[in-house]
């Protein structure tokens, strides 16, 4: 540790299930062999942060540090780290992101793409890889522009993405749109977001607040016969209980449901596959998917799917504002440290 290095750093701990959150001083971390020590500049919010505080969905251990993802500048690297050096700007999964300095696994990080800000880069990984999990791991649809993903399975004849303006949904629309430009992709979203979701790659966008939403989706499907598969990114099926009627009776009748903690029964004969981000991260070469994000964005193959919303500055602000994040929003919330 250089002489000028501080001896302590601060983290935001969730003291027990349900809170409170408190700023705690802890010893300055030393990265392990495969870790990168990051001086955090930004942290991104996900709904799971409040779900961990309130329902301990990720771990039953408290006190704990919340936050999945963030970004900053590399301050030190472990002896086995080869992809990053001191001074690099990186983003990715940190698992305990709400702190001033975090030691994160090298394989969970990517270099900030030169055409994105750090705020934008930090907003991307969790929901992008969750969408990859839904498409590739749950439904076996290849995404050829990711060289680290297998080419098993085949594309569907049409797809419905429920929650096209959610962070997971916008990524799913874009991934499929880039991979299969002529695939009929129907997405649901509020009408104010239709043009954005169309620009990402949807061929049709339907307002999920319409009283005839399932019939509207079916009418928008090729020849009005319904869609081959559904990717539900927001547990929409829990309220749109007739949504399986939008499936083509002669299609593959697969329903990929992103895990939200909400139970969602489907019609008999429909194959529901629950999706978690870990499905893609834990697969062989899972780390390489993350590393590939930088090049795909820099080459313009993949773009930031949703705008970001900087909500307040400083780790201390998080003590009071976490509930703001609980209100799901089209713009991904980010805090600058
Ligand atoms: N299991 C995992 O690994 C994993 C990973 C990531 C996320 N998740 C979960 O996935 C869910 C989505 O997360 P997110 O961050 O992508 O959400 P988000 O970005 O916060 O999604 C908010 C958007 O969802 C849309 N929406 C809400 N209800 C809808 C409905 N019934 N039909 C269509 N659209 C609807 C709204 O779009 P409009 O603005 O157009 O109304 C809203 O703006 C959360 O429950 C999260 O915890 C799970």
GROMACS .gro file of C-alpha atoms and ligand atoms in nm:
model
  385
    1UNK     CA    1   0.000   0.000   0.000
    2UNK     CA    2   0.158   0.339  -0.096
    3UNK     CA    3   0.229   0.575   0.198
    4UNK     CA    4  -0.048   0.815   0.090
    5UNK     CA    5  -0.313   0.541   0.079
    6UNK     CA    6  -0.591   0.592   0.333
    7UNK     CA    7  -0.620   0.330   0.606
    8UNK     CA    8  -1.000   0.320   0.605
    9UNK     CA    9  -1.285   0.351   0.359
   10UNK     CA   10  -1.661   0.384   0.400
   11UNK     CA   11  -1.945   0.155   0.305
   12UNK     CA   12  -2.321   0.170   0.341
   13UNK     CA   13  -2.434  -0.122   0.551
   14UNK     CA   14  -2.787  -0.251   0.581
   15UNK     CA   15  -2.786  -0.329   0.952
   16UNK     CA   16  -3.070  -0.580   0.956
   17UNK     CA   17  -3.357  -0.698   0.739
   18UNK     CA   18  -3.581  -0.399   0.676
   19UNK     CA   19  -3.300  -0.149   0.749
   20UNK     CA   20  -3.175   0.093   0.868
   21UNK     CA   21  -2.885   0.178   0.638
   22UNK     CA   22  -2.578   0.327   0.805
   23UNK     CA   23  -2.243   0.461   0.689
   24UNK     CA   24  -1.966   0.250   0.848
   25UNK     CA   25  -1.588   0.299   0.836
   26UNK     CA   26  -1.400  -0.022   0.751
   27UNK     CA   27  -1.032  -0.103   0.685
   28UNK     CA   28  -0.898  -0.014   0.340
   29UNK     CA   29  -0.948  -0.333   0.132
   30UNK     CA   30  -0.664  -0.533  -0.020
   31UNK     CA   31  -0.762  -0.708  -0.345
   32UNK     CA   32  -0.724  -1.087  -0.357
   33UNK     CA   33  -0.529  -1.251  -0.643
   34UNK     CA   34  -0.823  -1.236  -0.890
   35UNK     CA   35  -0.966  -0.906  -0.769
   36UNK     CA   36  -0.954  -0.544  -0.878
   37UNK     CA   37  -0.981  -0.267  -0.620
   38UNK     CA   38  -1.206   0.008  -0.755
   39UNK     CA   39  -1.242   0.363  -0.629
   40UNK     CA   40  -1.613   0.394  -0.693
   41UNK     CA   41  -1.739   0.691  -0.892
   42UNK     CA   42  -2.096   0.574  -0.957
   43UNK     CA   43  -2.335   0.305  -0.837
   44UNK     CA   44  -2.643   0.182  -1.021
   45UNK     CA   45  -2.971   0.082  -0.858
   46UNK     CA   46  -3.176  -0.227  -0.919
   47UNK     CA   47  -3.506  -0.331  -0.767
   48UNK     CA   48  -3.321  -0.619  -0.602
   49UNK     CA   49  -3.150  -0.368  -0.371
   50UNK     CA   50  -3.472  -0.295  -0.188
   51UNK     CA   51  -3.579  -0.660  -0.217
   52UNK     CA   52  -3.256  -0.759  -0.034
   53UNK     CA   53  -3.315  -0.495   0.235
   54UNK     CA   54  -3.679  -0.591   0.286
   55UNK     CA   55  -3.692  -0.965   0.210
   56UNK     CA   56  -3.325  -1.083   0.218
   57UNK     CA   57  -3.359  -1.224  -0.135
   58UNK     CA   58  -2.986  -1.248  -0.207
   59UNK     CA   59  -2.847  -1.334   0.136
   60UNK     CA   60  -2.974  -1.384   0.489
   61UNK     CA   61  -2.652  -1.239   0.632
   62UNK     CA   62  -2.682  -0.894   0.798
   63UNK     CA   63  -2.526  -0.643   0.830
   64UNK     CA   64  -2.462  -0.650   0.455
   65UNK     CA   65  -2.362  -0.408   0.183
   66UNK     CA   66  -2.630  -0.365  -0.085
   67UNK     CA   67  -2.580  -0.287  -0.454
   68UNK     CA   68  -2.502  -0.508  -0.751
   69UNK     CA   69  -2.326  -0.286  -0.999
   70UNK     CA   70  -2.119   0.027  -1.028
   71UNK     CA   71  -1.811   0.174  -1.183
   72UNK     CA   72  -1.496   0.367  -1.106
   73UNK     CA   73  -1.120   0.385  -1.142
   74UNK     CA   74  -0.887   0.093  -1.071
   75UNK     CA   75  -0.677   0.172  -0.764
   76UNK     CA   76  -0.496  -0.162  -0.721
   77UNK     CA   77  -0.500  -0.509  -0.875
   78UNK     CA   78  -0.439  -0.858  -0.736
   79UNK     CA   79  -0.132  -1.054  -0.853
   80UNK     CA   80  -0.332  -1.269  -1.097
   81UNK     CA   81  -0.517  -0.985  -1.273
   82UNK     CA   82  -0.425  -0.951  -1.640
   83UNK     CA   83  -0.704  -0.745  -1.806
   84UNK     CA   84  -0.688  -0.427  -1.597
   85UNK     CA   85  -0.427  -0.190  -1.462
   86UNK     CA   86  -0.425   0.097  -1.215
   87UNK     CA   87  -0.604   0.400  -1.361
   88UNK     CA   88  -0.840   0.207  -1.592
   89UNK     CA   89  -1.207   0.303  -1.582
   90UNK     CA   90  -1.418  -0.010  -1.529
   91UNK     CA   91  -1.779  -0.108  -1.459
   92UNK     CA   92  -1.957  -0.431  -1.378
   93UNK     CA   93  -2.086  -0.657  -1.101
   94UNK     CA   94  -1.941  -0.572  -0.768
   95UNK     CA   95  -2.209  -0.748  -0.560
   96UNK     CA   96  -2.145  -0.506  -0.269
   97UNK     CA   97  -2.146  -0.186  -0.472
   98UNK     CA   98  -2.265   0.070  -0.218
   99UNK     CA   99  -1.923   0.163  -0.088
  100UNK     CA  100  -1.643   0.404  -0.159
  101UNK     CA  101  -1.399   0.129  -0.254
  102UNK     CA  102  -1.484  -0.223  -0.359
  103UNK     CA  103  -1.270  -0.527  -0.440
  104UNK     CA  104  -1.447  -0.699  -0.732
  105UNK     CA  105  -1.364  -1.012  -0.933
  106UNK     CA  106  -1.173  -0.933  -1.253
  107UNK     CA  107  -1.406  -1.158  -1.453
  108UNK     CA  108  -1.715  -0.962  -1.350
  109UNK     CA  109  -1.583  -0.632  -1.489
  110UNK     CA  110  -1.550  -0.468  -1.829
  111UNK     CA  111  -1.351  -0.166  -1.944
  112UNK     CA  112  -1.563   0.146  -1.988
  113UNK     CA  113  -1.641   0.170  -2.361
  114UNK     CA  114  -1.478   0.485  -2.504
  115UNK     CA  115  -1.814   0.608  -2.641
  116UNK     CA  116  -2.002   0.587  -2.306
  117UNK     CA  117  -1.966   0.781  -1.983
  118UNK     CA  118  -1.892   0.585  -1.668
  119UNK     CA  119  -2.248   0.661  -1.551
  120UNK     CA  120  -2.387   0.501  -1.867
  121UNK     CA  121  -2.152   0.202  -1.855
  122UNK     CA  122  -2.241   0.126  -1.493
  123UNK     CA  123  -2.612   0.121  -1.580
  124UNK     CA  124  -2.578  -0.168  -1.823
  125UNK     CA  125  -2.446  -0.503  -1.704
  126UNK     CA  126  -2.708  -0.663  -1.478
  127UNK     CA  127  -3.011  -0.610  -1.699
  128UNK     CA  128  -2.818  -0.681  -2.021
  129UNK     CA  129  -2.692  -1.017  -1.894
  130UNK     CA  130  -3.036  -1.099  -1.746
  131UNK     CA  131  -3.181  -1.046  -2.095
  132UNK     CA  132  -2.906  -1.271  -2.236
  133UNK     CA  133  -3.004  -1.534  -1.976
  134UNK     CA  134  -3.367  -1.517  -2.088
  135UNK     CA  135  -3.280  -1.543  -2.457
  136UNK     CA  136  -2.982  -1.777  -2.474
  137UNK     CA  137  -2.989  -1.985  -2.158
  138UNK     CA  138  -3.363  -2.019  -2.104
  139UNK     CA  139  -3.484  -2.023  -2.466
  140UNK     CA  140  -3.169  -2.145  -2.651
  141UNK     CA  141  -3.186  -1.866  -2.907
  142UNK     CA  142  -2.834  -1.790  -3.038
  143UNK     CA  143  -2.697  -1.434  -3.030
  144UNK     CA  144  -2.426  -1.464  -3.297
  145UNK     CA  145  -2.252  -1.132  -3.224
  146UNK     CA  146  -2.142  -1.267  -2.881
  147UNK     CA  147  -1.853  -1.498  -2.971
  148UNK     CA  148  -1.851  -1.648  -2.620
  149UNK     CA  149  -2.212  -1.770  -2.644
  150UNK     CA  150  -2.294  -2.110  -2.797
  151UNK     CA  151  -2.482  -2.134  -3.126
  152UNK     CA  152  -2.719  -2.408  -3.007
  153UNK     CA  153  -3.095  -2.379  -3.078
  154UNK     CA  154  -3.267  -2.164  -3.337
  155UNK     CA  155  -3.453  -1.833  -3.353
  156UNK     CA  156  -3.830  -1.829  -3.290
  157UNK     CA  157  -4.081  -1.734  -3.560
  158UNK     CA  158  -4.198  -1.438  -3.348
  159UNK     CA  159  -4.152  -1.307  -2.995
  160UNK     CA  160  -4.349  -1.101  -2.743
  161UNK     CA  161  -4.149  -0.901  -2.488
  162UNK     CA  162  -4.359  -0.795  -2.191
  163UNK     CA  163  -4.211  -0.482  -2.034
  164UNK     CA  164  -4.024  -0.349  -2.338
  165UNK     CA  165  -3.943  -0.026  -2.151
  166UNK     CA  166  -3.800  -0.203  -1.845
  167UNK     CA  167  -3.423  -0.228  -1.831
  168UNK     CA  168  -3.429  -0.605  -1.892
  169UNK     CA  169  -3.696  -0.572  -2.162
  170UNK     CA  170  -3.522  -0.293  -2.355
  171UNK     CA  171  -3.206  -0.506  -2.362
  172UNK     CA  172  -3.403  -0.810  -2.481
  173UNK     CA  173  -3.562  -0.606  -2.764
  174UNK     CA  174  -3.224  -0.475  -2.874
  175UNK     CA  175  -3.042  -0.809  -2.851
  176UNK     CA  176  -3.302  -0.986  -3.064
  177UNK     CA  177  -3.336  -0.692  -3.302
  178UNK     CA  178  -2.960  -0.684  -3.369
  179UNK     CA  179  -2.937  -1.063  -3.402
  180UNK     CA  180  -3.250  -1.109  -3.619
  181UNK     CA  181  -3.346  -0.788  -3.803
  182UNK     CA  182  -3.645  -0.951  -3.975
  183UNK     CA  183  -3.781  -1.131  -3.664
  184UNK     CA  184  -4.129  -1.004  -3.568
  185UNK     CA  185  -4.068  -0.857  -3.220
  186UNK     CA  186  -4.376  -0.729  -3.039
  187UNK     CA  187  -4.316  -0.542  -2.713
  188UNK     CA  188  -4.549  -0.390  -2.455
  189UNK     CA  189  -4.486  -0.044  -2.309
  190UNK     CA  190  -4.664   0.281  -2.223
  191UNK     CA  191  -4.748   0.475  -2.537
  192UNK     CA  192  -4.493   0.749  -2.457
  193UNK     CA  193  -4.213   0.493  -2.498
  194UNK     CA  194  -4.327   0.334  -2.823
  195UNK     CA  195  -4.092   0.522  -3.057
  196UNK     CA  196  -3.788   0.451  -2.838
  197UNK     CA  197  -3.866   0.078  -2.821
  198UNK     CA  198  -3.925   0.070  -3.197
  199UNK     CA  199  -3.584   0.235  -3.249
  200UNK     CA  200  -3.427  -0.038  -3.036
  201UNK     CA  201  -3.563  -0.305  -3.272
  202UNK     CA  202  -3.929  -0.383  -3.197
  203UNK     CA  203  -4.146  -0.425  -3.505
  204UNK     CA  204  -4.466  -0.343  -3.310
  205UNK     CA  205  -4.526  -0.192  -2.966
  206UNK     CA  206  -4.857  -0.239  -2.783
  207UNK     CA  207  -4.983  -0.032  -2.488
  208UNK     CA  208  -5.013  -0.267  -2.190
  209UNK     CA  209  -5.262  -0.029  -2.028
  210UNK     CA  210  -5.518  -0.095  -2.303
  211UNK     CA  211  -5.823  -0.291  -2.183
  212UNK     CA  212  -5.780  -0.522  -2.484
  213UNK     CA  213  -5.403  -0.570  -2.454
  214UNK     CA  214  -5.396  -0.945  -2.523
  215UNK     CA  215  -5.621  -0.909  -2.829
  216UNK     CA  216  -5.408  -0.612  -2.944
  217UNK     CA  217  -5.093  -0.826  -2.918
  218UNK     CA  218  -5.252  -1.109  -3.111
  219UNK     CA  219  -5.369  -0.868  -3.381
  220UNK     CA  220  -5.013  -0.733  -3.407
  221UNK     CA  221  -4.863  -1.083  -3.447
  222UNK     CA  222  -4.783  -1.223  -3.794
  223UNK     CA  223  -5.115  -1.319  -3.964
  224UNK     CA  224  -5.289  -1.259  -3.628
  225UNK     CA  225  -5.212  -1.615  -3.512
  226UNK     CA  226  -5.027  -1.521  -3.194
  227UNK     CA  227  -4.660  -1.529  -3.098
  228UNK     CA  228  -4.420  -1.822  -3.082
  229UNK     CA  229  -4.263  -1.728  -2.746
  230UNK     CA  230  -4.308  -1.478  -2.463
  231UNK     CA  231  -4.032  -1.313  -2.261
  232UNK     CA  232  -4.188  -1.159  -1.950
  233UNK     CA  233  -3.946  -0.910  -1.796
  234UNK     CA  234  -4.178  -0.749  -1.538
  235UNK     CA  235  -4.408  -1.025  -1.406
  236UNK     CA  236  -4.676  -0.883  -1.636
  237UNK     CA  237  -4.845  -1.223  -1.647
  238UNK     CA  238  -4.948  -1.180  -1.283
  239UNK     CA  239  -5.188  -0.899  -1.380
  240UNK     CA  240  -5.245  -0.984  -1.748
  241UNK     CA  241  -5.380  -1.326  -1.656
  242UNK     CA  242  -5.501  -1.409  -2.010
  243UNK     CA  243  -5.160  -1.336  -2.166
  244UNK     CA  244  -5.103  -1.700  -2.268
  245UNK     CA  245  -5.390  -1.651  -2.516
  246UNK     CA  246  -5.142  -1.438  -2.714
  247UNK     CA  247  -4.937  -1.753  -2.788
  248UNK     CA  248  -4.969  -1.925  -3.125
  249UNK     CA  249  -5.152  -2.254  -3.058
  250UNK     CA  250  -4.916  -2.428  -3.303
  251UNK     CA  251  -4.601  -2.251  -3.183
  252UNK     CA  252  -4.344  -2.365  -2.928
  253UNK     CA  253  -4.550  -2.211  -2.643
  254UNK     CA  254  -4.250  -2.113  -2.432
  255UNK     CA  255  -4.275  -1.845  -2.164
  256UNK     CA  256  -3.945  -1.712  -2.031
  257UNK     CA  257  -4.012  -1.533  -1.705
  258UNK     CA  258  -3.748  -1.313  -1.542
  259UNK     CA  259  -3.745  -1.393  -1.170
  260UNK     CA  260  -3.912  -1.111  -0.977
  261UNK     CA  261  -4.036  -1.295  -0.669
  262UNK     CA  262  -4.394  -1.276  -0.799
  263UNK     CA  263  -4.565  -1.608  -0.867
  264UNK     CA  264  -4.711  -1.639  -1.216
  265UNK     CA  265  -4.915  -1.941  -1.315
  266UNK     CA  266  -4.932  -2.017  -1.689
  267UNK     CA  267  -5.186  -2.217  -1.890
  268UNK     CA  268  -5.146  -2.595  -1.907
  269UNK     CA  269  -4.927  -2.685  -2.205
  270UNK     CA  270  -4.720  -2.367  -2.178
  271UNK     CA  271  -4.356  -2.423  -2.084
  272UNK     CA  272  -4.256  -2.158  -1.828
  273UNK     CA  273  -3.881  -2.114  -1.776
  274UNK     CA  274  -3.778  -1.887  -1.490
  275UNK     CA  275  -3.469  -1.679  -1.564
  276UNK     CA  276  -3.201  -1.539  -1.334
  277UNK     CA  277  -2.895  -1.338  -1.430
  278UNK     CA  278  -2.679  -1.617  -1.284
  279UNK     CA  279  -2.792  -1.855  -1.561
  280UNK     CA  280  -2.566  -1.672  -1.804
  281UNK     CA  281  -2.295  -1.567  -1.558
  282UNK     CA  282  -2.242  -1.922  -1.431
  283UNK     CA  283  -2.222  -2.088  -1.770
  284UNK     CA  284  -1.883  -2.187  -1.916
  285UNK     CA  285  -1.718  -1.871  -2.056
  286UNK     CA  286  -1.975  -1.662  -1.864
  287UNK     CA  287  -1.702  -1.411  -1.778
  288UNK     CA  288  -1.625  -1.357  -2.145
  289UNK     CA  289  -1.978  -1.231  -2.209
  290UNK     CA  290  -1.903  -0.940  -1.976
  291UNK     CA  291  -1.565  -0.869  -2.133
  292UNK     CA  292  -1.730  -0.854  -2.476
  293UNK     CA  293  -1.961  -0.565  -2.378
  294UNK     CA  294  -1.682  -0.307  -2.429
  295UNK     CA  295  -1.609  -0.398  -2.792
  296UNK     CA  296  -1.976  -0.441  -2.891
  297UNK     CA  297  -2.058  -0.092  -2.766
  298UNK     CA  298  -1.745   0.067  -2.915
  299UNK     CA  299  -1.818  -0.091  -3.254
  300UNK     CA  300  -2.175   0.044  -3.242
  301UNK     CA  301  -2.324  -0.307  -3.256
  302UNK     CA  302  -2.484  -0.250  -2.917
  303UNK     CA  303  -2.602   0.081  -2.771
  304UNK     CA  304  -2.717   0.206  -2.434
  305UNK     CA  305  -3.076   0.074  -2.423
  306UNK     CA  306  -3.233   0.324  -2.181
  307UNK     CA  307  -3.150   0.672  -2.058
  308UNK     CA  308  -3.002   0.706  -1.711
  309UNK     CA  309  -3.127   0.927  -1.429
  310UNK     CA  310  -2.874   1.066  -1.182
  311UNK     CA  311  -3.074   1.096  -0.865
  312UNK     CA  312  -2.849   1.243  -0.600
  313UNK     CA  313  -2.488   1.277  -0.503
  314UNK     CA  314  -2.290   1.102  -0.227
  315UNK     CA  315  -2.314   0.771  -0.048
  316UNK     CA  316  -2.485   0.942   0.248
  317UNK     CA  317  -2.778   1.029   0.020
  318UNK     CA  318  -2.855   0.659  -0.017
  319UNK     CA  319  -2.961   0.631   0.347
  320UNK     CA  320  -3.279   0.818   0.259
  321UNK     CA  321  -3.343   0.761  -0.109
  322UNK     CA  322  -3.347   0.386  -0.155
  323UNK     CA  323  -3.725   0.383  -0.157
  324UNK     CA  324  -3.727   0.620  -0.456
  325UNK     CA  325  -3.563   0.336  -0.645
  326UNK     CA  326  -3.837   0.097  -0.545
  327UNK     CA  327  -4.063   0.292  -0.781
  328UNK     CA  328  -3.985   0.119  -1.108
  329UNK     CA  329  -3.891   0.365  -1.378
  330UNK     CA  330  -3.803   0.377  -1.745
  331UNK     CA  331  -3.477   0.560  -1.668
  332UNK     CA  332  -3.213   0.360  -1.484
  333UNK     CA  333  -3.127   0.539  -1.156
  334UNK     CA  334  -2.761   0.610  -1.087
  335UNK     CA  335  -2.590   0.774  -0.790
  336UNK     CA  336  -2.262   0.964  -0.830
  337UNK     CA  337  -2.019   0.923  -0.541
  338LIG     N1  338  -3.365  -1.243  -1.146
  338LIG     C1  339  -3.272  -1.163  -1.193
  338LIG     O1  340  -3.160  -1.203  -1.213
  338LIG     C2  341  -3.314  -1.022  -1.226
  338LIG     C3  342  -3.223  -0.933  -1.284
  338LIG     C4  343  -3.267  -0.806  -1.319
  338LIG     C5  344  -3.398  -0.769  -1.290
  338LIG     N2  345  -3.481  -0.857  -1.227
  338LIG     C6  346  -3.619  -0.821  -1.195
  338LIG     O2  347  -3.686  -0.791  -1.316
  338LIG     C7  348  -3.785  -0.692  -1.293
  338LIG     C8  349  -3.763  -0.580  -1.392
  338LIG     O3  350  -3.645  -0.511  -1.357
  338LIG     P1  351  -3.595  -0.386  -1.444
  338LIG     O4  352  -3.483  -0.323  -1.372
  338LIG     O5  353  -3.578  -0.430  -1.584
  338LIG     O6  354  -3.728  -0.297  -1.431
  338LIG     P2  355  -3.748  -0.145  -1.454
  338LIG     O7  356  -3.648  -0.097  -1.551
  338LIG     O8  357  -3.756  -0.075  -1.325
  338LIG     O9  358  -3.894  -0.150  -1.523
  338LIG     C9  359  -3.981  -0.045  -1.510
  338LIG    C10  360  -4.067  -0.037  -1.635
  338LIG    O10  361  -4.144  -0.157  -1.647
  338LIG    C11  362  -4.256  -0.128  -1.726
  338LIG     N3  363  -4.371  -0.206  -1.678
  338LIG    C12  364  -4.414  -0.218  -1.551
  338LIG     N4  365  -4.522  -0.298  -1.547
  338LIG    C13  366  -4.547  -0.337  -1.675
  338LIG    C14  367  -4.645  -0.422  -1.736
  338LIG     N5  368  -4.741  -0.483  -1.666
  338LIG     N6  369  -4.637  -0.442  -1.869
  338LIG    C15  370  -4.541  -0.383  -1.943
  338LIG     N7  371  -4.446  -0.300  -1.890
  338LIG    C16  372  -4.451  -0.279  -1.758
  338LIG    C17  373  -4.283   0.021  -1.716
  338LIG    O11  374  -4.277   0.069  -1.850
  338LIG     P3  375  -4.352   0.201  -1.899
  338LIG    O12  376  -4.268   0.315  -1.847
  338LIG    O13  377  -4.353   0.190  -2.047
  338LIG    O14  378  -4.489   0.201  -1.837
  338LIG    C18  379  -4.168   0.073  -1.629
  338LIG    O15  380  -4.112   0.194  -1.675
  338LIG    C19  381  -3.770  -0.649  -1.146
  338LIG    O16  382  -3.866  -0.718  -1.068
  338LIG    C20  383  -3.630  -0.695  -1.110
  338LIG    O17  384  -3.613  -0.721  -0.973
  338LIG    C21  385  -3.442  -0.982  -1.197
   0.00000   0.00000   0.00000
